Amino acid sequence: MTQLNIPDTRGYYGPFGGAYIPEMLYPNVEELKENYLKILDSAEFKEEFDQLLKDYVGRPTPLFYARNLSQMAGAKVYLKREDLCHTGAHKLNNVVGQALMAKILGKKRIIAETGAGQHGVATATVCALLRLPCTVFMGSKDMARQKPNVMRMHMLGAEVIPVESGSKSLKDATNEAIRHWINHPDDTHYIIGSTIGPHPYPDLVARLQSVISAEIREQLLQKEGTENPDYVIACAGGGSNAAGAFFHFIGNGKTRLIGVEAAGEGANTEKTAATIAKGTPGIIHGCKTLLMQTSDGQVQEAHSISAGLDYPGIGPMHAFLHDSKLATFLPVTDTEAMEGVQELTRAEGIIPALETAHAIAALHKINFKPEDIVVISLSGRGDKDLETYQNYFTQP
Ligand SMILES: *Cc1c(COP(=O)(O)O)cnc(C)c1O
């Protein structure tokens, strides 16, 4: 990352990134941009962040040698167990960091957007811990289909605001959160849930998640005598678990970085979320990146069976990694992901999140050598997806 000098001081990863924001939002984003690197580097921040990652989130997460999966894949497969983090996924790494940063900046309340509710729950969790009032914007359609997460957020003391505009889902919730932030510039921090949004968010979130690859390096050195695996595989919605798992390996000349996109019913169909395969350059939620859009530049609705990957854009860092061939992106369909769920569950006794199952399924799309060391970012656990699994696997 840093050896490649990305992003530059204006937040560009090659042609992607930047901060395409309304003038009214400029002071908020500027304040963050001026301060984030200083804060991340301060002893005050580091001490508390490290302590909470250890004692609250449950880090370091294990790097597990998956014997049975290895046999099936024909390589040495390790699982980085982000599913064991508090609240069941990698998302808390980012939220803990941003909430601490908000406190240091003197902010008094937190807002967030959420799609399936996972980022909303993570945010509400940390806000309860740090005694920060929390408002979460969520599409009304998502609220109806993700009731347990709405319930969790309420229990944690967060206010959940239903968004009725557009497709009543994630991108509309994001628009509404941005609108709210414009009207509350002084006392509010907006915690974005992935490596998306205007600069400095993609870089901020990538750095906060980079603890994943920092730990992989140390753990792999102990287990295999090398810091650098041959492959790192991670699913990518907005791209945060992939960014964290890739971070310390980008451009090292050895590790092949594989991002896995949700192809939905197929990358060549209309019902897909394969942004890298189908997207074209455009602007979404404050940054220039690849996104799925109609010929007149309207954002096209994404489809994936997995709510966490159902996003029409991808982080600008990933668009750049693809463009510069520093990473490869593979599409995996709904059906293949479901096979991945069953495969990991039966092989290793771990029920993965539906997002994560896309990364498992990608094992079948790569020709490994037997001595290859492969690390999969096991981004989350499957508890939240049981209803989907039940409906799918009990079909006649
Ligand atoms: C939210 C989520 C994702 C997708 O988000 P990224 O920012 O692309 O990592 C992937 N896996 C799990 C388990 C999630 O909860």
Coordinates of C-alpha atoms in Angstrom, one line a residue, residues 69-249:
L69 CA -10.7 -28.2 2.4
S70 CA -7.0 -28.4 1.5
Q71 CA -7.4 -31.9 0.3
M72 CA -10.4 -30.9 -1.9
A73 CA -8.6 -27.8 -3.2
G74 CA -5.2 -29.4 -3.8
A75 CA -3.3 -26.8 -1.9
K76 CA -2.6 -25.7 1.7
V77 CA -5.7 -23.8 2.7
Y78 CA -5.8 -21.6 5.8
L79 CA -8.9 -19.8 7.1
K80 CA -8.5 -16.4 8.7
R81 CA -11.3 -16.6 11.3
E82 CA -13.0 -13.1 11.2
D83 CA -16.2 -15.0 11.8
L84 CA -15.1 -15.3 15.4
C85 CA -15.0 -11.5 16.0
H86 CA -17.7 -10.1 18.3
T87 CA -20.9 -9.6 16.3
G88 CA -19.8 -12.3 13.9
A89 CA -17.8 -10.6 11.2
H90 CA -14.9 -8.3 10.4
K91 CA -17.1 -5.2 10.5
L92 CA -16.3 -4.4 14.1
N93 CA -12.6 -3.7 13.4
N94 CA -13.6 -0.6 11.3
V95 CA -16.4 0.6 13.6
V96 CA -14.3 0.5 16.8
G97 CA -11.6 2.5 15.1
Q98 CA -14.0 5.1 13.6
A99 CA -15.9 5.5 16.9
L100 CA -12.7 6.1 18.8
M101 CA -11.6 8.6 16.1
A102 CA -15.0 10.4 16.4
K103 CA -14.5 10.8 20.1
I104 CA -11.0 12.2 19.7
L105 CA -12.5 14.7 17.2
G106 CA -15.0 15.7 19.9
K107 CA -18.0 14.4 18.1
K108 CA -21.1 13.7 20.2
R109 CA -23.1 11.3 18.1
I110 CA -22.8 8.7 15.4
I111 CA -24.8 8.0 12.2
A112 CA -24.4 5.0 9.9
E113 CA -26.1 3.4 6.9
T114 CA -26.9 -0.3 6.7
G115 CA -28.2 -2.7 4.1
A116 CA -28.6 -6.2 5.7
G117 CA -28.2 -4.6 9.1
Q118 CA -24.7 -6.1 9.9
H119 CA -22.9 -2.7 9.8
G120 CA -25.8 -1.1 11.7
V121 CA -25.6 -3.7 14.4
A122 CA -21.8 -3.3 14.6
T123 CA -22.2 0.4 14.9
A124 CA -25.0 0.2 17.5
T125 CA -22.8 -2.2 19.5
V126 CA -19.8 0.1 19.7
C127 CA -22.0 3.1 20.4
A128 CA -23.5 1.3 23.4
L129 CA -20.0 0.5 24.6
L130 CA -18.7 4.1 24.2
R131 CA -21.9 5.7 25.2
L132 CA -22.5 7.5 22.0
P133 CA -26.0 8.2 20.7
C134 CA -26.5 6.3 17.4
T135 CA -28.8 6.7 14.5
V136 CA -28.9 4.1 11.7
F137 CA -30.5 4.7 8.3
M138 CA -32.0 1.6 6.7
G139 CA -34.2 1.0 3.6
S140 CA -37.7 0.1 4.6
K141 CA -37.5 -3.0 2.4
D142 CA -34.4 -4.1 4.2
M143 CA -36.0 -3.5 7.5
A144 CA -38.8 -5.8 6.6
R145 CA -36.5 -8.6 5.5
Q146 CA -33.9 -8.2 8.2
K147 CA -36.1 -8.1 11.3
P148 CA -33.6 -9.7 13.8
N149 CA -31.0 -7.1 13.1
V150 CA -33.5 -4.3 13.5
M151 CA -34.4 -5.8 16.8
R152 CA -30.7 -6.0 17.8
M153 CA -30.1 -2.4 17.0
H154 CA -33.1 -1.4 19.1
M155 CA -31.9 -3.5 22.0
L156 CA -28.5 -1.8 21.7
G157 CA -30.2 1.6 22.1
A158 CA -29.9 2.8 18.5
E159 CA -32.5 4.7 16.6
V160 CA -33.3 3.1 13.2
I161 CA -34.7 5.4 10.6
P162 CA -36.6 3.7 7.7
V163 CA -35.7 5.1 4.3
E164 CA -38.6 5.1 1.8
S165 CA -36.9 6.5 -1.3
G166 CA -35.7 4.7 -4.4
S167 CA -35.4 1.0 -4.1
K168 CA -35.7 1.3 -0.3
S169 CA -32.4 -0.5 0.3
L170 CA -28.7 0.2 0.9
K171 CA -27.9 2.8 -1.7
D172 CA -30.9 4.9 -0.6
A173 CA -30.0 4.5 3.0
T174 CA -26.5 5.8 2.2
N175 CA -28.0 8.8 0.3
E176 CA -30.1 9.6 3.4
A177 CA -27.2 9.3 5.8
I178 CA -25.2 11.7 3.7
R179 CA -28.1 14.1 3.6
H180 CA -28.5 13.9 7.4
W181 CA -24.7 14.5 7.9
I182 CA -24.9 17.7 5.8
N183 CA -27.5 19.0 8.2
H184 CA -25.5 18.1 11.3
P185 CA -21.9 19.0 10.4
D186 CA -20.5 19.9 13.8
D187 CA -21.5 17.2 16.4
T188 CA -21.9 14.1 14.2
H189 CA -19.5 11.5 12.7
Y190 CA -20.7 9.3 9.9
I191 CA -19.3 5.8 10.1
I192 CA -19.2 4.3 6.6
G193 CA -19.2 0.5 6.7
S194 CA -16.9 -0.3 3.8
T195 CA -14.0 0.9 1.7
I196 CA -16.3 3.3 -0.2
G197 CA -17.4 6.9 0.0
P198 CA -15.3 10.1 -0.5
H199 CA -11.6 10.3 0.4
P200 CA -10.5 9.6 3.1
Y201 CA -13.0 6.9 3.9
P202 CA -11.7 4.2 1.6
D203 CA -8.2 4.6 3.0
L204 CA -9.4 5.0 6.6
V205 CA -11.4 1.8 6.4
A206 CA -8.7 -0.1 4.6
R207 CA -6.1 0.9 7.3
L208 CA -8.5 0.0 10.2
Q209 CA -9.1 -3.4 8.6
S210 CA -5.4 -4.0 7.8
V211 CA -5.0 -5.6 11.2
I212 CA -6.3 -8.7 9.3
S213 CA -3.3 -9.0 7.0
A214 CA -0.9 -7.9 9.7
E215 CA -2.0 -10.8 11.8
I216 CA -1.9 -13.2 8.8
R217 CA 1.8 -12.3 8.3
E218 CA 2.8 -13.1 11.8
Q219 CA 0.7 -16.2 12.1
L220 CA 1.9 -17.6 8.7
L221 CA 5.5 -16.9 9.7
Q222 CA 5.0 -19.2 12.8
K223 CA 3.2 -21.9 10.9
E224 CA 4.9 -22.0 7.5
G225 CA 8.1 -20.0 8.0
T226 CA 7.0 -17.3 5.5
E227 CA 5.1 -14.1 5.9
N228 CA 3.7 -14.1 2.4
P229 CA 1.1 -16.6 1.2
D230 CA 0.8 -17.5 -2.5
Y231 CA -2.9 -16.5 -2.6
V232 CA -5.2 -14.4 -0.5
I233 CA -8.9 -14.9 -1.4
A234 CA -11.7 -12.6 -0.1
C235 CA -15.2 -11.8 -1.1
A236 CA -15.9 -8.1 -2.0
G237 CA -19.0 -6.1 -1.6
G238 CA -17.8 -2.6 -0.9
G239 CA -14.4 -4.3 -0.3
S240 CA -13.5 -3.9 3.3
N241 CA -12.6 -7.4 4.3
A242 CA -10.7 -7.8 1.1
A243 CA -8.8 -4.6 1.6
G244 CA -7.9 -5.7 5.1
A245 CA -6.8 -9.1 4.0
F246 CA -4.8 -7.8 1.0
F247 CA -3.3 -4.7 2.6
H248 CA 0.2 -5.9 3.6
F249 CA 0.6 -8.1 0.5

